[in-house]
mmCIF file of C-alpha atoms in Angstrom:
data_model
loop_
_atom_site.group_PDB
_atom_site.id
_atom_site.type_symbol
_atom_site.label_atom_id
_atom_site.label_comp_id
_atom_site.label_asym_id
_atom_site.label_seq_id
_atom_site.Cartn_x
_atom_site.Cartn_y
_atom_site.Cartn_z
ATOM 1 C CA MET N 1 3.993 11.044 3.169
ATOM 2 C CA LYS N 2 5.770 7.814 2.285
ATOM 3 C CA PHE N 3 4.131 5.709 -0.425
ATOM 4 C CA ALA N 4 2.323 3.255 1.850
ATOM 5 C CA THR N 5 0.770 6.106 3.810
ATOM 6 C CA LYS N 6 -0.242 7.956 0.647
ATOM 7 C CA ALA N 7 -1.850 4.828 -0.766
ATOM 8 C CA ILE N 8 -4.223 4.764 2.192
ATOM 9 C CA HIS N 9 -4.777 8.461 2.904
ATOM 10 C CA ALA N 10 -3.863 10.705 -0.068
ATOM 11 C CA GLY N 11 -6.710 12.504 -1.807
ATOM 12 C CA VAL N 12 -9.429 11.322 0.547
ATOM 13 C CA GLU N 13 -11.000 12.969 3.560
ATOM 14 C CA PRO N 14 -13.750 11.827 5.954
ATOM 15 C CA ASP N 15 -17.196 12.604 4.587
ATOM 16 C CA PRO N 16 -18.073 16.112 5.867
ATOM 17 C CA THR N 17 -21.721 15.169 6.414
ATOM 18 C CA THR N 18 -21.353 11.962 8.403
ATOM 19 C CA GLY N 19 -17.657 11.547 9.137
ATOM 20 C CA ALA N 20 -17.575 8.302 7.121
ATOM 21 C CA ILE N 21 -13.934 7.279 6.697
ATOM 22 C CA MET N 22 -14.607 5.780 3.261
ATOM 23 C CA THR N 23 -15.485 8.146 0.424
ATOM 24 C CA PRO N 24 -19.226 7.798 -0.295
ATOM 25 C CA ILE N 25 -20.492 6.609 -3.657
ATOM 26 C CA TYR N 26 -22.201 9.723 -5.006
ATOM 27 C CA GLN N 27 -24.594 7.867 -7.301
ATOM 28 C CA THR N 28 -26.230 10.875 -8.885
ATOM 29 C CA SER N 29 -26.469 12.489 -12.291
ATOM 30 C CA THR N 30 -27.770 15.850 -11.096
ATOM 31 C CA TYR N 31 -26.992 18.420 -8.398
ATOM 32 C CA VAL N 32 -29.638 20.843 -7.155
ATOM 33 C CA GLN N 33 -28.690 24.513 -7.470
ATOM 34 C CA GLU N 34 -29.845 27.294 -5.137
ATOM 35 C CA ALA N 35 -30.192 29.647 -8.113
ATOM 36 C CA PRO N 36 -29.008 29.607 -11.722
ATOM 37 C CA GLY N 37 -25.220 29.338 -11.560
ATOM 38 C CA LYS N 38 -25.211 29.218 -7.747
ATOM 39 C CA HIS N 39 -24.228 25.741 -6.617
ATOM 40 C CA LYS N 40 -21.854 23.846 -4.326
ATOM 41 C CA GLY N 41 -19.173 23.205 -6.928
ATOM 42 C CA TYR N 42 -21.054 20.493 -8.785
ATOM 43 C CA GLU N 43 -23.325 21.023 -11.770
ATOM 44 C CA TYR N 44 -23.604 17.765 -13.726
ATOM 45 C CA ALA N 45 -22.059 14.357 -13.049
ATOM 46 C CA ARG N 46 -20.308 14.017 -16.412
ATOM 47 C CA THR N 47 -18.349 17.124 -15.473
ATOM 48 C CA GLN N 48 -17.804 16.541 -11.754
ATOM 49 C CA ASN N 49 -18.493 13.828 -9.222
ATOM 50 C CA PRO N 50 -17.173 13.859 -5.634
ATOM 51 C CA THR N 51 -16.215 10.174 -5.700
ATOM 52 C CA ARG N 52 -14.332 10.630 -8.967
ATOM 53 C CA ASN N 53 -12.672 13.792 -7.674
ATOM 54 C CA ALA N 54 -11.338 11.914 -4.642
ATOM 55 C CA LEU N 55 -9.905 9.180 -6.868
ATOM 56 C CA GLN N 56 -8.323 11.673 -9.248
ATOM 57 C CA ALA N 57 -6.651 13.426 -6.329
ATOM 58 C CA ALA N 58 -5.411 10.110 -4.920
ATOM 59 C CA LEU N 59 -3.913 9.007 -8.234
ATOM 60 C CA ALA N 60 -2.181 12.347 -8.715
ATOM 61 C CA ALA N 61 -0.678 12.070 -5.244
ATOM 62 C CA LEU N 62 0.623 8.535 -5.845
ATOM 63 C CA GLU N 63 2.368 9.632 -9.059
ATOM 64 C CA ASN N 64 3.707 12.801 -7.364
ATOM 65 C CA GLY N 65 1.702 14.816 -9.880
ATOM 66 C CA LYS N 66 -0.611 17.821 -9.629
ATOM 67 C CA HIS N 67 -3.612 16.744 -11.693
ATOM 68 C CA GLY N 68 -5.358 13.407 -12.122
ATOM 69 C CA LEU N 69 -8.117 12.643 -14.630
ATOM 70 C CA CYS N 70 -10.082 9.402 -14.843
ATOM 71 C CA TYR N 71 -11.728 7.900 -17.902
ATOM 72 C CA ALA N 72 -14.081 5.020 -18.639
ATOM 73 C CA SER N 73 -11.214 2.736 -19.724
ATOM 74 C CA GLY N 74 -7.504 2.772 -20.398
ATOM 75 C CA LEU N 75 -8.184 3.207 -24.100
ATOM 76 C CA ALA N 76 -10.542 6.113 -23.357
ATOM 77 C CA SER N 77 -7.633 7.849 -21.620
ATOM 78 C CA ILE N 78 -5.403 7.237 -24.668
ATOM 79 C CA ASP N 79 -8.216 8.546 -26.866
ATOM 80 C CA ALA N 80 -8.228 11.757 -24.819
ATOM 81 C CA ILE N 81 -4.485 12.230 -25.351
ATOM 82 C CA LEU N 82 -4.804 11.756 -29.105
ATOM 83 C CA LYS N 83 -7.494 14.442 -29.217
ATOM 84 C CA LEU N 84 -4.810 16.955 -28.257
ATOM 85 C CA PHE N 85 -3.459 16.706 -31.812
ATOM 86 C CA LYS N 86 -4.538 17.697 -35.317
ATOM 87 C CA PRO N 87 -4.190 16.182 -38.805
ATOM 88 C CA GLY N 88 -0.564 16.102 -39.920
ATOM 89 C CA ASP N 89 0.840 15.687 -36.437
ATOM 90 C CA GLU N 90 3.185 12.750 -35.889
ATOM 91 C CA ILE N 91 3.705 10.460 -32.896
ATOM 92 C CA ILE N 92 6.654 8.146 -32.299
ATOM 93 C CA ALA N 93 5.738 5.031 -30.324
ATOM 94 C CA THR N 94 7.649 2.017 -29.131
ATOM 95 C CA ASN N 95 7.237 -0.949 -31.475
ATOM 96 C CA ASP N 96 6.602 -3.327 -28.559
ATOM 97 C CA LEU N 97 3.307 -2.169 -27.087
ATOM 98 C CA TYR N 98 -0.205 -3.198 -26.091
ATOM 99 C CA GLY N 99 -2.295 -4.286 -29.072
ATOM 100 C CA GLY N 100 -5.211 -2.047 -28.147
ATOM 101 C CA THR N 101 -2.929 0.986 -28.233
ATOM 102 C CA TYR N 102 -1.636 -0.033 -31.652
ATOM 103 C CA ARG N 103 -5.226 -0.521 -32.829
ATOM 104 C CA ILE N 104 -6.500 2.907 -31.760
ATOM 105 C CA PHE N 105 -3.398 4.527 -33.258
ATOM 106 C CA THR N 106 -3.572 2.794 -36.634
ATOM 107 C CA LYS N 107 -7.228 1.909 -37.146
ATOM 108 C CA ILE N 108 -8.860 5.036 -35.692
ATOM 109 C CA TYR N 109 -6.576 8.062 -35.535
ATOM 110 C CA SER N 110 -4.516 7.379 -38.639
ATOM 111 C CA ASN N 111 -7.830 7.854 -40.488
ATOM 112 C CA PHE N 112 -8.030 11.364 -39.023
ATOM 113 C CA GLY N 113 -4.618 12.391 -40.296
ATOM 114 C CA LEU N 114 -2.283 11.505 -37.439
ATOM 115 C CA LYS N 115 0.888 9.670 -38.451
ATOM 116 C CA PHE N 116 2.538 7.050 -36.258
ATOM 117 C CA HIS N 117 6.055 5.624 -36.286
ATOM 118 C CA PHE N 118 6.653 2.373 -34.370
ATOM 119 C CA VAL N 119 10.322 2.041 -33.511
ATOM 120 C CA PRO N 120 12.521 0.238 -30.965
ATOM 121 C CA MET N 121 13.285 2.512 -28.033
ATOM 122 C CA GLN N 122 15.902 0.579 -26.074
ATOM 123 C CA ASP N 123 18.508 2.953 -27.558
ATOM 124 C CA MET N 124 16.971 6.402 -27.307
ATOM 125 C CA ALA N 125 19.659 7.944 -29.522
ATOM 126 C CA SER N 126 18.295 5.970 -32.478
ATOM 127 C CA VAL N 127 14.823 7.461 -31.931
ATOM 128 C CA GLU N 128 15.930 11.013 -32.663
ATOM 129 C CA LYS N 129 16.223 10.423 -36.420
ATOM 130 C CA TYR N 130 12.441 9.947 -36.578
ATOM 131 C CA ILE N 131 11.735 13.372 -35.064
ATOM 132 C CA ASN N 132 10.783 16.142 -37.469
ATOM 133 C CA ALA N 133 8.863 19.424 -37.414
ATOM 134 C CA ASN N 134 5.534 17.567 -37.267
ATOM 135 C CA THR N 135 6.449 15.351 -34.315
ATOM 136 C CA LYS N 136 4.308 16.149 -31.291
ATOM 137 C CA MET N 137 4.710 13.223 -28.886
ATOM 138 C CA LEU N 138 6.808 10.243 -27.844
ATOM 139 C CA TRP N 139 4.728 7.315 -26.571
ATOM 140 C CA LEU N 140 6.332 4.556 -24.571
ATOM 141 C CA GLU N 141 5.571 1.660 -22.271
ATOM 142 C CA THR N 142 8.147 0.413 -19.805
ATOM 143 C CA PRO N 143 8.253 -2.453 -19.113
ATOM 144 C CA THR N 144 6.786 -3.139 -22.545
ATOM 145 C CA ASN N 145 3.826 -5.419 -23.170
ATOM 146 C CA PRO N 146 4.410 -8.345 -23.610
ATOM 147 C CA LEU N 147 8.209 -8.599 -24.030
ATOM 148 C CA MET N 148 9.053 -6.766 -20.780
ATOM 149 C CA ARG N 149 11.704 -4.583 -22.390
ATOM 150 C CA LEU N 150 12.860 -1.506 -20.521
ATOM 151 C CA ILE N 151 12.983 2.023 -21.926
ATOM 152 C CA ASP N 152 14.976 4.797 -20.293
ATOM 153 C CA ILE N 153 12.346 7.352 -19.255
ATOM 154 C CA GLN N 154 14.908 9.997 -18.307
ATOM 155 C CA ALA N 155 16.651 9.711 -21.693
ATOM 156 C CA ALA N 156 13.266 9.926 -23.420
ATOM 157 C CA GLY N 157 12.408 13.005 -21.356
ATOM 158 C CA THR N 158 15.676 14.689 -22.320
ATOM 159 C CA LEU N 159 15.020 13.960 -26.001
ATOM 160 C CA ALA N 160 11.416 15.178 -25.786
ATOM 161 C CA LYS N 161 12.412 18.451 -24.149
ATOM 162 C CA LYS N 162 15.215 19.000 -26.671
ATOM 163 C CA HIS N 163 12.645 18.917 -29.482
ATOM 164 C CA ASN N 164 9.756 20.465 -27.537
ATOM 165 C CA VAL N 165 7.485 17.425 -27.853
ATOM 166 C CA LEU N 166 5.351 15.703 -25.234
ATOM 167 C CA LEU N 167 6.461 12.514 -23.524
ATOM 168 C CA ALA N 168 3.677 10.129 -22.503
ATOM 169 C CA VAL N 169 4.428 6.990 -20.491
ATOM 170 C CA ASP N 170 2.084 4.043 -20.020
ATOM 171 C CA ASN N 171 2.926 3.113 -16.428
ATOM 172 C CA THR N 172 0.367 0.292 -16.138
ATOM 173 C CA PHE N 173 2.808 -2.596 -15.608
ATOM 174 C CA ALA N 174 5.007 -0.796 -13.076
ATOM 175 C CA THR N 175 2.482 1.366 -11.189
ATOM 176 C CA PRO N 176 3.715 4.335 -9.129
ATOM 177 C CA TYR N 177 4.876 1.851 -6.510
ATOM 178 C CA LEU N 178 7.744 0.801 -8.795
ATOM 179 C CA GLN N 179 8.513 3.936 -10.844
ATOM 180 C CA LEU N 180 7.493 7.587 -11.130
ATOM 181 C CA PRO N 181 7.724 8.785 -14.756
ATOM 182 C CA LEU N 182 6.807 12.421 -14.002
ATOM 183 C CA GLU N 183 9.942 12.698 -11.881
ATOM 184 C CA MET N 184 12.010 11.407 -14.826
ATOM 185 C CA GLY N 185 10.745 13.887 -17.407
ATOM 186 C CA ALA N 186 7.371 12.557 -18.556
ATOM 187 C CA ASP N 187 4.611 15.064 -19.293
ATOM 188 C CA ILE N 188 1.750 12.553 -19.132
ATOM 189 C CA VAL N 189 1.486 9.309 -17.187
ATOM 190 C CA MET N 190 -1.220 6.933 -18.374
ATOM 191 C CA HIS N 191 -2.699 3.947 -16.545
ATOM 192 C CA SER N 192 -5.088 1.211 -17.392
ATOM 193 C CA VAL N 193 -6.557 1.453 -13.903
ATOM 194 C CA THR N 194 -8.345 -1.803 -14.682
ATOM 195 C CA LYS N 195 -5.080 -3.582 -13.911
ATOM 196 C CA TYR N 196 -2.899 -3.149 -10.815
ATOM 197 C CA LEU N 197 -4.379 0.079 -9.459
ATOM 198 C CA GLY N 198 -7.836 -1.475 -9.174
ATOM 199 C CA GLY N 199 -6.200 -4.794 -8.533
ATOM 200 C CA HIS N 200 -9.243 -7.048 -8.162
ATOM 201 C CA SER N 201 -10.473 -7.642 -11.731
ATOM 202 C CA ASP N 202 -13.794 -5.965 -10.973
ATOM 203 C CA THR N 203 -13.711 -2.639 -12.795
ATOM 204 C CA VAL N 204 -12.600 -1.059 -16.088
ATOM 205 C CA MET N 205 -11.031 2.406 -16.001
ATOM 206 C CA GLY N 206 -8.199 4.597 -17.289
ATOM 207 C CA ALA N 207 -6.331 7.570 -15.852
ATOM 208 C CA LEU N 208 -3.952 10.357 -16.822
ATOM 209 C CA ILE N 209 -1.695 12.251 -14.430
ATOM 210 C CA VAL N 210 0.078 15.495 -15.372
ATOM 211 C CA ASN N 211 1.859 18.406 -13.740
ATOM 212 C CA ASP N 212 1.321 21.159 -16.296
ATOM 213 C CA ASP N 213 -1.754 23.261 -15.510
ATOM 214 C CA GLU N 214 -2.563 24.151 -19.126
ATOM 215 C CA LEU N 215 -2.229 20.542 -20.273
ATOM 216 C CA ALA N 216 -4.491 19.464 -17.415
ATOM 217 C CA GLN N 217 -7.115 22.016 -18.480
ATOM 218 C CA ARG N 218 -7.035 20.786 -22.081
ATOM 219 C CA LEU N 219 -7.424 17.165 -20.994
ATOM 220 C CA ALA N 220 -10.203 18.055 -18.550
ATOM 221 C CA PHE N 221 -12.045 19.842 -21.363
ATOM 222 C CA ILE N 222 -11.736 16.715 -23.529
ATOM 223 C CA GLN N 223 -12.828 14.523 -20.616
ATOM 224 C CA ASN N 224 -16.010 16.564 -20.184
ATOM 225 C CA ALA N 225 -16.701 17.279 -23.855
ATOM 226 C CA SER N 226 -16.225 13.683 -24.998
ATOM 227 C CA GLY N 227 -17.868 12.217 -21.912
ATOM 228 C CA ALA N 228 -15.871 9.001 -21.493
ATOM 229 C CA VAL N 229 -15.977 9.191 -17.705
ATOM 230 C CA PRO N 230 -16.152 6.381 -15.139
ATOM 231 C CA GLY N 231 -19.125 5.949 -12.844
ATOM 232 C CA PRO N 232 -18.932 6.577 -9.085
ATOM 233 C CA GLN N 233 -19.253 2.884 -8.192
ATOM 234 C CA ASP N 234 -16.137 2.072 -10.214
ATOM 235 C CA CYS N 235 -14.306 5.027 -8.664
ATOM 236 C CA PHE N 236 -15.202 3.718 -5.211
ATOM 237 C CA LEU N 237 -13.849 0.269 -6.074
ATOM 238 C CA VAL N 238 -10.530 1.726 -7.254
ATOM 239 C CA LEU N 239 -10.245 3.955 -4.179
ATOM 240 C CA ARG N 240 -10.620 0.802 -2.114
ATOM 241 C CA GLY N 241 -8.094 -1.049 -4.268
ATOM 242 C CA LEU N 242 -5.482 1.703 -3.916
ATOM 243 C CA LYS N 243 -5.376 1.237 -0.153
ATOM 244 C CA THR N 244 -3.626 -2.113 -0.602
ATOM 245 C CA LEU N 245 -1.588 -1.260 -3.709
ATOM 246 C CA HIS N 246 1.749 -1.301 -1.892
ATOM 247 C CA VAL N 247 1.230 -4.647 -0.165
ATOM 248 C CA ARG N 248 -0.226 -6.247 -3.290
ATOM 249 C CA MET N 249 2.579 -4.997 -5.510
ATOM 250 C CA GLN N 250 5.241 -6.236 -3.136
ATOM 251 C CA ARG N 251 3.791 -9.750 -3.255
ATOM 252 C CA HIS N 252 3.400 -9.519 -7.042
ATOM 253 C CA CYS N 253 7.104 -8.630 -7.205
ATOM 254 C CA GLU N 254 8.163 -11.482 -4.913
ATOM 255 C CA ASN N 255 6.081 -14.062 -6.758
ATOM 256 C CA GLY N 256 7.050 -12.701 -10.176
ATOM 257 C CA ARG N 257 10.753 -13.051 -9.427
ATOM 258 C CA ALA N 258 10.320 -16.599 -8.117
ATOM 259 C CA ILE N 259 8.345 -17.618 -11.225
ATOM 260 C CA ALA N 260 10.886 -16.028 -13.585
ATOM 261 C CA GLU N 261 13.775 -17.797 -11.858
ATOM 262 C CA TYR N 262 11.906 -21.113 -11.992
ATOM 263 C CA LEU N 263 11.132 -20.750 -15.711
ATOM 264 C CA ALA N 264 14.732 -19.747 -16.506
ATOM 265 C CA LYS N 265 15.909 -23.153 -15.215
ATOM 266 C CA HIS N 266 13.152 -25.223 -16.846
ATOM 267 C CA THR N 267 14.441 -27.618 -19.516
ATOM 268 C CA LYS N 268 11.415 -27.068 -21.784
ATOM 269 C CA VAL N 269 11.511 -23.249 -21.637
ATOM 270 C CA ASP N 270 13.449 -21.316 -24.267
ATOM 271 C CA THR N 271 13.389 -17.592 -23.418
ATOM 272 C CA VAL N 272 12.095 -15.808 -20.318
ATOM 273 C CA ASN N 273 11.198 -12.104 -20.471
ATOM 274 C CA TYR N 274 11.342 -10.471 -17.055
ATOM 275 C CA PRO N 275 12.519 -6.919 -16.237
ATOM 276 C CA GLY N 276 14.603 -8.160 -13.313
ATOM 277 C CA PHE N 277 16.818 -10.108 -15.723
ATOM 278 C CA SER N 278 17.535 -7.076 -17.876
ATOM 279 C CA THR N 279 21.021 -5.592 -18.159
ATOM 280 C CA HIS N 280 19.575 -2.360 -19.585
ATOM 281 C CA PRO N 281 20.563 0.764 -17.596
ATOM 282 C CA ALA N 282 16.864 1.677 -17.289
ATOM 283 C CA LYS N 283 16.595 -1.195 -14.808
ATOM 284 C CA ASN N 284 17.758 1.338 -12.209
ATOM 285 C CA GLN N 285 14.624 3.458 -12.671
ATOM 286 C CA MET N 286 12.509 0.742 -11.015
ATOM 287 C CA ARG N 287 12.503 -0.078 -7.301
ATOM 288 C CA ASP N 288 11.459 -3.679 -8.088
ATOM 289 C CA PHE N 289 10.245 -5.550 -11.154
ATOM 290 C CA GLY N 290 6.571 -6.399 -10.841
ATOM 291 C CA GLY N 291 4.557 -9.529 -11.519
ATOM 292 C CA MET N 292 4.578 -9.711 -15.326
ATOM 293 C CA VAL N 293 6.577 -12.508 -16.976
ATOM 294 C CA SER N 294 6.461 -13.915 -20.508
ATOM 295 C CA PHE N 295 8.197 -16.936 -22.001
ATOM 296 C CA THR N 296 8.462 -19.207 -25.012
ATOM 297 C CA LEU N 297 8.853 -22.966 -25.186
ATOM 298 C CA LYS N 298 11.703 -24.795 -26.878
ATOM 299 C CA GLY N 299 10.682 -25.854 -30.370
ATOM 300 C CA ASP N 300 8.305 -22.864 -30.667
ATOM 301 C CA ASP N 301 5.417 -25.266 -31.332
ATOM 302 C CA TRP N 302 1.979 -23.638 -31.543
ATOM 303 C CA ASP N 303 0.044 -26.718 -30.455
ATOM 304 C CA GLU N 304 2.317 -27.320 -27.494
ATOM 305 C CA ALA N 305 1.894 -23.709 -26.345
ATOM 306 C CA LEU N 306 -1.889 -24.069 -26.548
ATOM 307 C CA ARG N 307 -1.718 -27.351 -24.620
ATOM 308 C CA VAL N 308 0.259 -25.683 -21.838
ATOM 309 C CA MET N 309 -2.103 -22.731 -21.605
ATOM 310 C CA SER N 310 -5.106 -25.053 -21.401
ATOM 311 C CA SER N 311 -3.535 -27.178 -18.657
ATOM 312 C CA PHE N 312 -3.340 -24.698 -15.801
ATOM 313 C CA HIS N 313 -5.438 -25.087 -12.658
ATOM 314 C CA VAL N 314 -4.415 -22.086 -10.516
ATOM 315 C CA PHE N 315 -3.495 -19.736 -13.369
ATOM 316 C CA SER N 316 -6.671 -18.753 -15.245
ATOM 317 C CA LEU N 317 -6.674 -18.368 -19.023
ATOM 318 C CA GLY N 318 -8.016 -14.928 -19.803
ATOM 319 C CA GLU N 319 -7.267 -11.446 -21.080
ATOM 320 C CA SER N 320 -6.172 -8.621 -18.783
ATOM 321 C CA LEU N 321 -3.669 -8.624 -15.936
ATOM 322 C CA GLY N 322 -2.865 -7.071 -12.592
ATOM 323 C CA GLY N 323 -5.486 -8.760 -10.439
ATOM 324 C CA VAL N 324 -4.785 -10.624 -7.227
ATOM 325 C CA GLU N 325 -5.378 -13.875 -9.119
ATOM 326 C CA SER N 326 -2.812 -15.273 -11.563
ATOM 327 C CA LEU N 327 -3.669 -15.151 -15.265
ATOM 328 C CA VAL N 328 -2.138 -16.686 -18.372
ATOM 329 C CA THR N 329 -2.616 -15.047 -21.779
ATOM 330 C CA HIS N 330 -1.663 -15.845 -25.370
ATOM 331 C CA PRO N 331 -0.810 -12.408 -26.792
ATOM 332 C CA ALA N 332 -0.741 -13.451 -30.460
ATOM 333 C CA SER N 333 -4.393 -14.523 -30.403
ATOM 334 C CA MET N 334 -5.692 -12.371 -27.542
ATOM 335 C CA THR N 335 -4.235 -9.051 -26.340
ATOM 336 C CA HIS N 336 -2.085 -8.398 -29.438
ATOM 337 C CA ALA N 337 -4.195 -10.019 -32.166
ATOM 338 C CA SER N 338 -4.818 -6.598 -33.762
ATOM 339 C CA ILE N 339 -1.105 -6.260 -34.606
ATOM 340 C CA PRO N 340 -0.279 -7.866 -37.992
ATOM 341 C CA LYS N 341 1.738 -11.073 -37.642
ATOM 342 C CA GLU N 342 4.722 -9.770 -39.597
ATOM 343 C CA GLU N 343 4.966 -6.730 -37.327
ATOM 344 C CA ARG N 344 4.613 -8.871 -34.208
ATOM 345 C CA LEU N 345 7.365 -11.193 -35.356
ATOM 346 C CA GLN N 346 9.602 -8.301 -36.328
ATOM 347 C CA SER N 347 9.385 -6.896 -32.802
ATOM 348 C CA GLY N 348 10.064 -10.326 -31.292
ATOM 349 C CA LEU N 349 6.529 -11.356 -30.339
ATOM 350 C CA LYS N 350 6.394 -15.005 -31.384
ATOM 351 C CA ASP N 351 3.151 -16.862 -32.003
ATOM 352 C CA THR N 352 3.945 -19.188 -29.100
ATOM 353 C CA LEU N 353 4.746 -16.505 -26.526
ATOM 354 C CA ILE N 354 2.927 -17.077 -23.237
ATOM 355 C CA ARG N 355 2.358 -14.137 -20.871
ATOM 356 C CA LEU N 356 1.830 -14.575 -17.154
ATOM 357 C CA SER N 357 0.292 -12.070 -14.785
ATOM 358 C CA VAL N 358 1.591 -13.526 -11.542
ATOM 359 C CA GLY N 359 -0.882 -12.985 -8.721
ATOM 360 C CA ILE N 360 -0.508 -13.010 -4.949
ATOM 361 C CA GLU N 361 -1.342 -16.659 -4.264
ATOM 362 C CA ASP N 362 1.057 -18.950 -2.412
ATOM 363 C CA ILE N 363 4.196 -19.255 -4.543
ATOM 364 C CA GLU N 364 4.451 -23.016 -3.986
ATOM 365 C CA ASP N 365 1.000 -23.504 -5.512
ATOM 366 C CA LEU N 366 1.898 -21.334 -8.499
ATOM 367 C CA ILE N 367 5.140 -23.190 -9.205
ATOM 368 C CA ALA N 368 3.406 -26.541 -8.821
ATOM 369 C CA ASP N 369 0.815 -25.378 -11.371
ATOM 370 C CA LEU N 370 3.574 -24.434 -13.814
ATOM 371 C CA GLN N 371 5.265 -27.794 -13.270
ATOM 372 C CA GLN N 372 2.179 -29.807 -14.114
ATOM 373 C CA ALA N 373 1.152 -27.556 -17.037
ATOM 374 C CA ILE N 374 4.524 -27.413 -18.798
ATOM 375 C CA GLY N 375 5.433 -30.984 -17.879
#
């Protein structure tokens, strides 16, 4: 199937009982057994749920993977990955990444003996010097959050295989509509499903997609043993959201490009971070460039940045991204506040950086909102 067809049909079948075209919400904790150990494939809802199974199959299909696993949040899915490792193991991560990821790495798992290196990954050759006998995984986002830098997934995959370490890619910003990390050498693809896959700002969820059977079994064991699973209602909402992923993402891409081009010409705007402007070779791994844009204002004035963010009418000030509605976020005080200021500044994340999640509204309304807010 082509992507648009998979988005609507992959992983789901008509309900065998009624023929319902939409997957039912199996709102149950318990399944009745005919005899001890004799059941219909379902024992307990933390372990299996038909609605969740359908979503996991759909997500695997969209990423061209074999196994999908869903978790209660994006961070719960990262938590599951980190439970693959033991004290003394080391992980190399991009230095430009989501603040919640940095927080769980440094504030939770570093206390359990894992060691993390945060390094620039635009030149993958420079990453190799950080790899040693204890290195177990490379962790990257591309485009990065919030500076929209690109990382070459194929080069990272080659490096990971050379040293027999896992490669995990946070594909939240791009979604499988724009890039397919498993096909470029990734072992694990992670999503904050809360964002574009759900697409309507009405659910919180995470997901992992893998090809390796043994790795899938280990992650499924952690999923069940730790219990951070999503409920069937949330799974239903994401299944519904996936059916319009391709059309939503295309409009996000169109609007995102128009906003980036507008900001690049604005006399009060200093820098604009947008993957479509990149000259990095990894630009070729994406089919388009999404709806995420960040920018700074000339003068880098904190109060002026706050004034702009408080002046929007169509863009809503709030955390998160990827919904049909446009959002504006201040990473330094919101999504990336857990990263120490000196580390943020070192990676290029200024205090006055403004991040836009460009929605699917009419582009003329969005540009007019930017005009009146920035002045």
